[in-house]
XYZ file of C-alpha atoms in Angstrom:
342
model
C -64.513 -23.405 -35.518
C -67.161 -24.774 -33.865
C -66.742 -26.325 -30.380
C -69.498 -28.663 -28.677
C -69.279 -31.210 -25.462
C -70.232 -34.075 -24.877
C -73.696 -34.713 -23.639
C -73.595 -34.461 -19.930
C -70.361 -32.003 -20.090
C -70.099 -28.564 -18.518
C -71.439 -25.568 -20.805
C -68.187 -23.132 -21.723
C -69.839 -20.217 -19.234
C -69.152 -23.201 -16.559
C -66.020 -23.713 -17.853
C -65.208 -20.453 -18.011
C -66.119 -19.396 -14.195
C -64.111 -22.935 -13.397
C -61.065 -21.564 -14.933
C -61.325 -18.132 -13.384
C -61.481 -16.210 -16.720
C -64.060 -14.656 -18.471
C -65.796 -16.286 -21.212
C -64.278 -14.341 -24.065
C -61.015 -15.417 -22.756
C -61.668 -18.808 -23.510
C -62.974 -18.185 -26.532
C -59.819 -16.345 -27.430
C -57.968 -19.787 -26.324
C -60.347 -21.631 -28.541
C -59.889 -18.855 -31.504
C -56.166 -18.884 -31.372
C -55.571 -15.511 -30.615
C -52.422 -14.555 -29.394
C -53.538 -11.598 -26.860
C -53.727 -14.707 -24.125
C -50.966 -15.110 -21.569
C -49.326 -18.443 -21.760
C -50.188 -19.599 -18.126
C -54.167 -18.589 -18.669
C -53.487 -20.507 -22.400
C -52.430 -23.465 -20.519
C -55.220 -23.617 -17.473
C -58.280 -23.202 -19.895
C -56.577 -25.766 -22.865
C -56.192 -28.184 -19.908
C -60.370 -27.915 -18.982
C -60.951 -27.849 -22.616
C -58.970 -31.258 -22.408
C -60.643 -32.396 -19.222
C -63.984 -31.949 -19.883
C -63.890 -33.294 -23.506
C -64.065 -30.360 -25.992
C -63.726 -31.703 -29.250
C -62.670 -29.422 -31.782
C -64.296 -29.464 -35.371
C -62.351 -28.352 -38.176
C -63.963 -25.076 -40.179
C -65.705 -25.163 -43.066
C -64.081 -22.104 -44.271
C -61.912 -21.682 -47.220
C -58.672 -23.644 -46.506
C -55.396 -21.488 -45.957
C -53.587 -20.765 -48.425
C -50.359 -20.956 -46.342
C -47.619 -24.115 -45.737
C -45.386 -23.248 -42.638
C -41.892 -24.529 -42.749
C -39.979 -24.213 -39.670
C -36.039 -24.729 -39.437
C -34.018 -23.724 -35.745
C -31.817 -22.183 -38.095
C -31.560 -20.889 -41.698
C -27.972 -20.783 -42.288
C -27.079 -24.323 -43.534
C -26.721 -24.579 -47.072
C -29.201 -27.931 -46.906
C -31.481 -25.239 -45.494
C -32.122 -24.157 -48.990
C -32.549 -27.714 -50.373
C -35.519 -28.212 -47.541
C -36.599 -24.561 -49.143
C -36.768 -26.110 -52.725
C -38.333 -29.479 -52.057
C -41.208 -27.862 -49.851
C -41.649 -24.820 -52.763
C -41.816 -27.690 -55.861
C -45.022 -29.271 -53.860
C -46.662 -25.923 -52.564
C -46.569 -24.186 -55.456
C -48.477 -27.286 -57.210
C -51.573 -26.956 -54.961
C -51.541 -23.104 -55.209
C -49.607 -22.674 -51.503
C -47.441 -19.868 -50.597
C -44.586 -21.241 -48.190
C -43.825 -19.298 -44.635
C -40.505 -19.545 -43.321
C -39.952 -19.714 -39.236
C -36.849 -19.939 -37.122
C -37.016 -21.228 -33.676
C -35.887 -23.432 -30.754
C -33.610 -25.885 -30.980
C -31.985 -28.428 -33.304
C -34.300 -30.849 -31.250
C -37.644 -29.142 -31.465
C -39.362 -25.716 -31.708
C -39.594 -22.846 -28.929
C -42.864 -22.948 -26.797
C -43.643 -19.602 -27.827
C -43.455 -20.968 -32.088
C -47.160 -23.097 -31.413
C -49.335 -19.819 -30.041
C -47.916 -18.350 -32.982
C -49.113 -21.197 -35.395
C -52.405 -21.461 -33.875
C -52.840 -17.456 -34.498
C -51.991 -17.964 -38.518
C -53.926 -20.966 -38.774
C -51.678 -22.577 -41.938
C -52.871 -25.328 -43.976
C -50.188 -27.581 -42.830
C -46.519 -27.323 -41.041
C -43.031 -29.026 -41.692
C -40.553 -29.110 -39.740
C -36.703 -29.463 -39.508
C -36.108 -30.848 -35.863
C -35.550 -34.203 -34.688
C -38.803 -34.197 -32.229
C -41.659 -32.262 -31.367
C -42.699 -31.815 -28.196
C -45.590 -33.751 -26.565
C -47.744 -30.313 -25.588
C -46.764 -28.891 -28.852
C -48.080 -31.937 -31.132
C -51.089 -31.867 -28.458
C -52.093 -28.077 -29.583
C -51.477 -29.009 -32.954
C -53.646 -31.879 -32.701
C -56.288 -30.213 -30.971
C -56.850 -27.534 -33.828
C -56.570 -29.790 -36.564
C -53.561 -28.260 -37.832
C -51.580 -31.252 -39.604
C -47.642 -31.447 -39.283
C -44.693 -33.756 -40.539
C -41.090 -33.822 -39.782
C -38.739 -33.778 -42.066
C -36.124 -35.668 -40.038
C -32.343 -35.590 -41.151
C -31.227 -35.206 -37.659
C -33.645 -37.402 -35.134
C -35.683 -40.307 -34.192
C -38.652 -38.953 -34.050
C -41.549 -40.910 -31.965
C -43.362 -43.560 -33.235
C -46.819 -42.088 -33.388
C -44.937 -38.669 -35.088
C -45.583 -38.450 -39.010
C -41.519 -38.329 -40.089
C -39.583 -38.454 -43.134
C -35.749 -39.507 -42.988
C -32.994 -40.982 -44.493
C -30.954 -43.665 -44.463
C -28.194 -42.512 -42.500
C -26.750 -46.266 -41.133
C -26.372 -47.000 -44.873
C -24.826 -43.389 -45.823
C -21.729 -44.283 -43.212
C -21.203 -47.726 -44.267
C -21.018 -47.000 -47.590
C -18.802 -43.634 -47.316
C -16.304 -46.171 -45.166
C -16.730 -48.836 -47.545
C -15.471 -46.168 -50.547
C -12.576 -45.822 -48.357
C -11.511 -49.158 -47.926
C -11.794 -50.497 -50.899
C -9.507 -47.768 -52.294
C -6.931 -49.678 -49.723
C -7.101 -46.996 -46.997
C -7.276 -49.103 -43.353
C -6.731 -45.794 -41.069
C -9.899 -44.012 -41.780
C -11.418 -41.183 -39.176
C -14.604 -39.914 -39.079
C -15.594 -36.130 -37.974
C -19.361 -36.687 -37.288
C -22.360 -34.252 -35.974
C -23.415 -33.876 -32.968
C -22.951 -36.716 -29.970
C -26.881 -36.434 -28.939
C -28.413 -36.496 -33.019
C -29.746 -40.183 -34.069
C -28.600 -39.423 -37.144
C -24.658 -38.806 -35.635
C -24.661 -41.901 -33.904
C -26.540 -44.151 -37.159
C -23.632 -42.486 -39.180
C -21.212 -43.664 -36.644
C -22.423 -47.105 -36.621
C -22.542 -47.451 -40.202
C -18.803 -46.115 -40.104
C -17.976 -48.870 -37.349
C -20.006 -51.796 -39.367
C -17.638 -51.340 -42.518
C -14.539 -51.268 -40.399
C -16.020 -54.593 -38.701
C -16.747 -56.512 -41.788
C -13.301 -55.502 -43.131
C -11.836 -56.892 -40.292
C -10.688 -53.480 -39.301
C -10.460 -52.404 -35.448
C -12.747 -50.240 -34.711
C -10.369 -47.134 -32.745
C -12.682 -44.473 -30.910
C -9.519 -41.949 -30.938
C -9.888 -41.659 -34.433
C -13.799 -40.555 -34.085
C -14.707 -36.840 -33.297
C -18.036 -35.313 -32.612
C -18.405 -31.782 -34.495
C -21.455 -29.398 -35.409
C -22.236 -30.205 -39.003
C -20.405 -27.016 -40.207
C -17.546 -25.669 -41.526
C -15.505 -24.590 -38.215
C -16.264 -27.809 -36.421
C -14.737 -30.354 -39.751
C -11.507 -27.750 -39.721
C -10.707 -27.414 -35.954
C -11.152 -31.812 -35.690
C -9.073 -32.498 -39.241
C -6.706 -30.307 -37.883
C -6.120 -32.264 -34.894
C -6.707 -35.788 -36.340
C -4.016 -34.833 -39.130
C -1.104 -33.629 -36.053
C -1.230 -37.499 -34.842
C 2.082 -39.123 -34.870
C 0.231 -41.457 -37.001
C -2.268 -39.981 -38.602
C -5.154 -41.061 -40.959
C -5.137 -41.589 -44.481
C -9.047 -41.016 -45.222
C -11.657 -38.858 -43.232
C -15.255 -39.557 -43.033
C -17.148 -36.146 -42.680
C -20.563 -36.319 -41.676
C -21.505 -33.372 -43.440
C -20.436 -31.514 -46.599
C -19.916 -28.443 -44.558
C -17.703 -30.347 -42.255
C -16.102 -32.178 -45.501
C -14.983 -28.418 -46.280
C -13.341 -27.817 -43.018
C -11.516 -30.846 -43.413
C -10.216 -29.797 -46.926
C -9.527 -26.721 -45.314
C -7.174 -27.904 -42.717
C -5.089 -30.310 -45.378
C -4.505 -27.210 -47.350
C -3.337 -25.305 -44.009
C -1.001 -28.405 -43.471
C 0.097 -28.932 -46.776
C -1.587 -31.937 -47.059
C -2.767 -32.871 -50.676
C -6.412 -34.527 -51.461
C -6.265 -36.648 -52.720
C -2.240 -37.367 -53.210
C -2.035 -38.104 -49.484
C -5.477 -37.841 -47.929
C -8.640 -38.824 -49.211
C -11.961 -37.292 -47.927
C -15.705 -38.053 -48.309
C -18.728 -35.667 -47.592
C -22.052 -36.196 -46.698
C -25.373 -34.516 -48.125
C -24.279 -33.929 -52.061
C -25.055 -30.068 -51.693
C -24.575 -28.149 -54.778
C -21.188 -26.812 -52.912
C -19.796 -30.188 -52.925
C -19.511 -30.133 -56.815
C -17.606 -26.980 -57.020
C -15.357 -27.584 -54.533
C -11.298 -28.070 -54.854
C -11.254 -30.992 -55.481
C -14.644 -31.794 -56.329
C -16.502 -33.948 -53.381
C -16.844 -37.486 -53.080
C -20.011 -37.886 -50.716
C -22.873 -39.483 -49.710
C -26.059 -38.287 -51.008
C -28.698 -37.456 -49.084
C -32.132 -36.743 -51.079
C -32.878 -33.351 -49.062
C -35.056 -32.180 -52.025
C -37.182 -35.144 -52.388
C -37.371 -35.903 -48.442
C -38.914 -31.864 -48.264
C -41.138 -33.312 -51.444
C -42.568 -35.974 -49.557
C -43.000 -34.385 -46.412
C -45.111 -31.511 -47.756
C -47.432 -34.233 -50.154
C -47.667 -35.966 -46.360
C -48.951 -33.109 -44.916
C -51.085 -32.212 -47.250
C -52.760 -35.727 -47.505
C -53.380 -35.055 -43.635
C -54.834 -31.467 -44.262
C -57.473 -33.379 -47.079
C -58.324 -35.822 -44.057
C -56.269 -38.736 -45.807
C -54.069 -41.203 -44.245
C -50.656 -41.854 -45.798
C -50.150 -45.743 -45.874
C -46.538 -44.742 -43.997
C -46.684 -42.110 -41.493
C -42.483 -43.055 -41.670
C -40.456 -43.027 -44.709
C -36.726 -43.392 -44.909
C -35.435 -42.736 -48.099
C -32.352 -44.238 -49.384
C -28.965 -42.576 -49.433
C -25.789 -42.923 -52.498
C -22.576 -42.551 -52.933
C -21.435 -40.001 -54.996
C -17.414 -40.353 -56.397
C -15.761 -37.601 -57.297
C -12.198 -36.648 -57.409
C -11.819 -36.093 -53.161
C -10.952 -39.800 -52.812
C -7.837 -41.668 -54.419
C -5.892 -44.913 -53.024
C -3.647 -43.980 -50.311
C -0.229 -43.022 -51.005
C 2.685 -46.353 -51.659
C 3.495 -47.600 -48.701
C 1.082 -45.925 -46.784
C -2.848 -46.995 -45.515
């Protein structure tokens, strides 16, 4: 990788007695080796940036690698991600390297020195941001990334692909009501996710155009998994009152929920009617089989990767943001509520 300034600009010996380092130190920092201290990384990529360094691509054989990065591997829509990114790579003759780190909301510090050192042909990631220093060292060694963005809002200027997750709610809700049911909760993810909040509103925008009032105490904020849907269904169904339909924001959480009826001797959907979101494979095999909302995981990975890719050939997708569009799925979790009863 060749590295040249500007005319006028110091010479990297300069820059390297500036910085206090020697000058095979910076050329580790330029290199991406990983035998650099973070604080020494960070001084000399700061001159680099001062002084106007611009970093050519190599000519070099392209890697062969496509780095997918999740902040944890244990969620079944993990494996959807998996597939979708697989179908693409596999087409241009990648092999696909898994990563866990950081965050729902963006990877560790220590993930980009690691990237840098392996050089891939492109990244995806599962997070709903990436950090501003992070995209920066990206950036700077021409190392293309998207986000694959069921959780976020990522930044404007942040190559993304997302769903519709505004629509997803209102249509789960509107399921619900027109089977008749008018006390519906909803278990959703995480309070500080986009995607909780646009699931939320979509929820609340049904129950408005219904002419429904809206009641907060029938809203809970869970984790996307199983535990989180069980331990909020079981307190939403020991209300005096309690509902008639839940909302789940997550097929995970959707099992919790039928988890907790079956504790309480509830029946689904005889006297409680649920709905899912995400249309995993689970949700099909489930007792009773799960109405949800389906959320194209496998062809949001699909796009992503063909985005990143474009970037890698030096091509600019017409949309550096897609949102693709979410269904309902009905099933046999959903019924009218019982006589009497909504």
């Amino acid at each position: 990788m060749a590295e040249t300034p500007a005319a006028g600009r110091v010479t990297l010996a300069e820059l390297a007695a500036e910085a206090e380092v020697s000058l095979s130190t910076i050329s580790k920092v330029l290199n991406g080796r990983s035998d650099v201290s973070r604080k020494t990384r960070t001084k000399v990529e700061a001159l680099l940036d001062g002084h106007g360094y611009q970093r050519r691509a190599s000519r070099g054989t392209k890697s062969g690698l496509l780095e997918l990065v999740f902040h944890e591997l244990e969620s079944a829509w993990a494996l959807e991600i998996i597939r979708g990114v697989e179908n693409v790579a596999r087409e241009h003759g990648l092999s696909v390297v898994l990563t866990e780190s950081g965050t729902r909301h963006s990877p560790g510090p220590e993930w980009v020195e690691g990237v840098i050192a392996r050089r891939p042909a492109g990244v995806v990631l599962v997070f709903a941001d990436l950090a501003q220093e992070s995209r920066r060292l990206l950036e700077s060694r021409g190392i293309p990334f998207v986000i694959i963005d069921p959780a976020g809002d990522p930044a404007p200027d942040v190559p993304s692909v997302g769903s519709a997750n505004w629509a997803g709610g209102m249509m789960a809700t509107r399921h619900l009501i027109d089977l008749g049911h008018r006390r519906i909760a909803a278990i959703t993810g995480p309070e500080d996710l986009m995607c909780s909040l646009a699931r939320i509103d979509g929820y609340r925008s049904a129950l408005n155009t219904a002419g429904l009032d809206f009641d907060p105490g029938l809203v809970r904020y869970g984790n996307f998994h199983v535990d989180g849907g069980r331990d909020h269904a079981l307190d939403l169904l020991a209300q005096p009152e309690r509902p008639t339909a839940i909302f789940a924001g997550s097929d995970l959480q959707a099992l919790g929920v039928l988890d907790a009826a079956r504790q309480l001797g509830i029946s689904v959907p005889e006297q409680l009617s649920v709905v899912g979101y995400d249309d995993l494979q689970v949700a099909r095999w489930s007792s009773p089989a799960l109405t949800t909302v389906h959320q194209p995981l496998i062809e949001m990975a699909e796009e992503a990767t063909r985005m990143v890719l474009m970037l890698r050939d030096g091509e600019q997708p017409k949309n550096t943001r897609l949102d693709l569009s979410t269904s309902l799925v009905v099933r046999q979790s959903t019924a009218a509520p019982p006589d009497g009863v909504n």
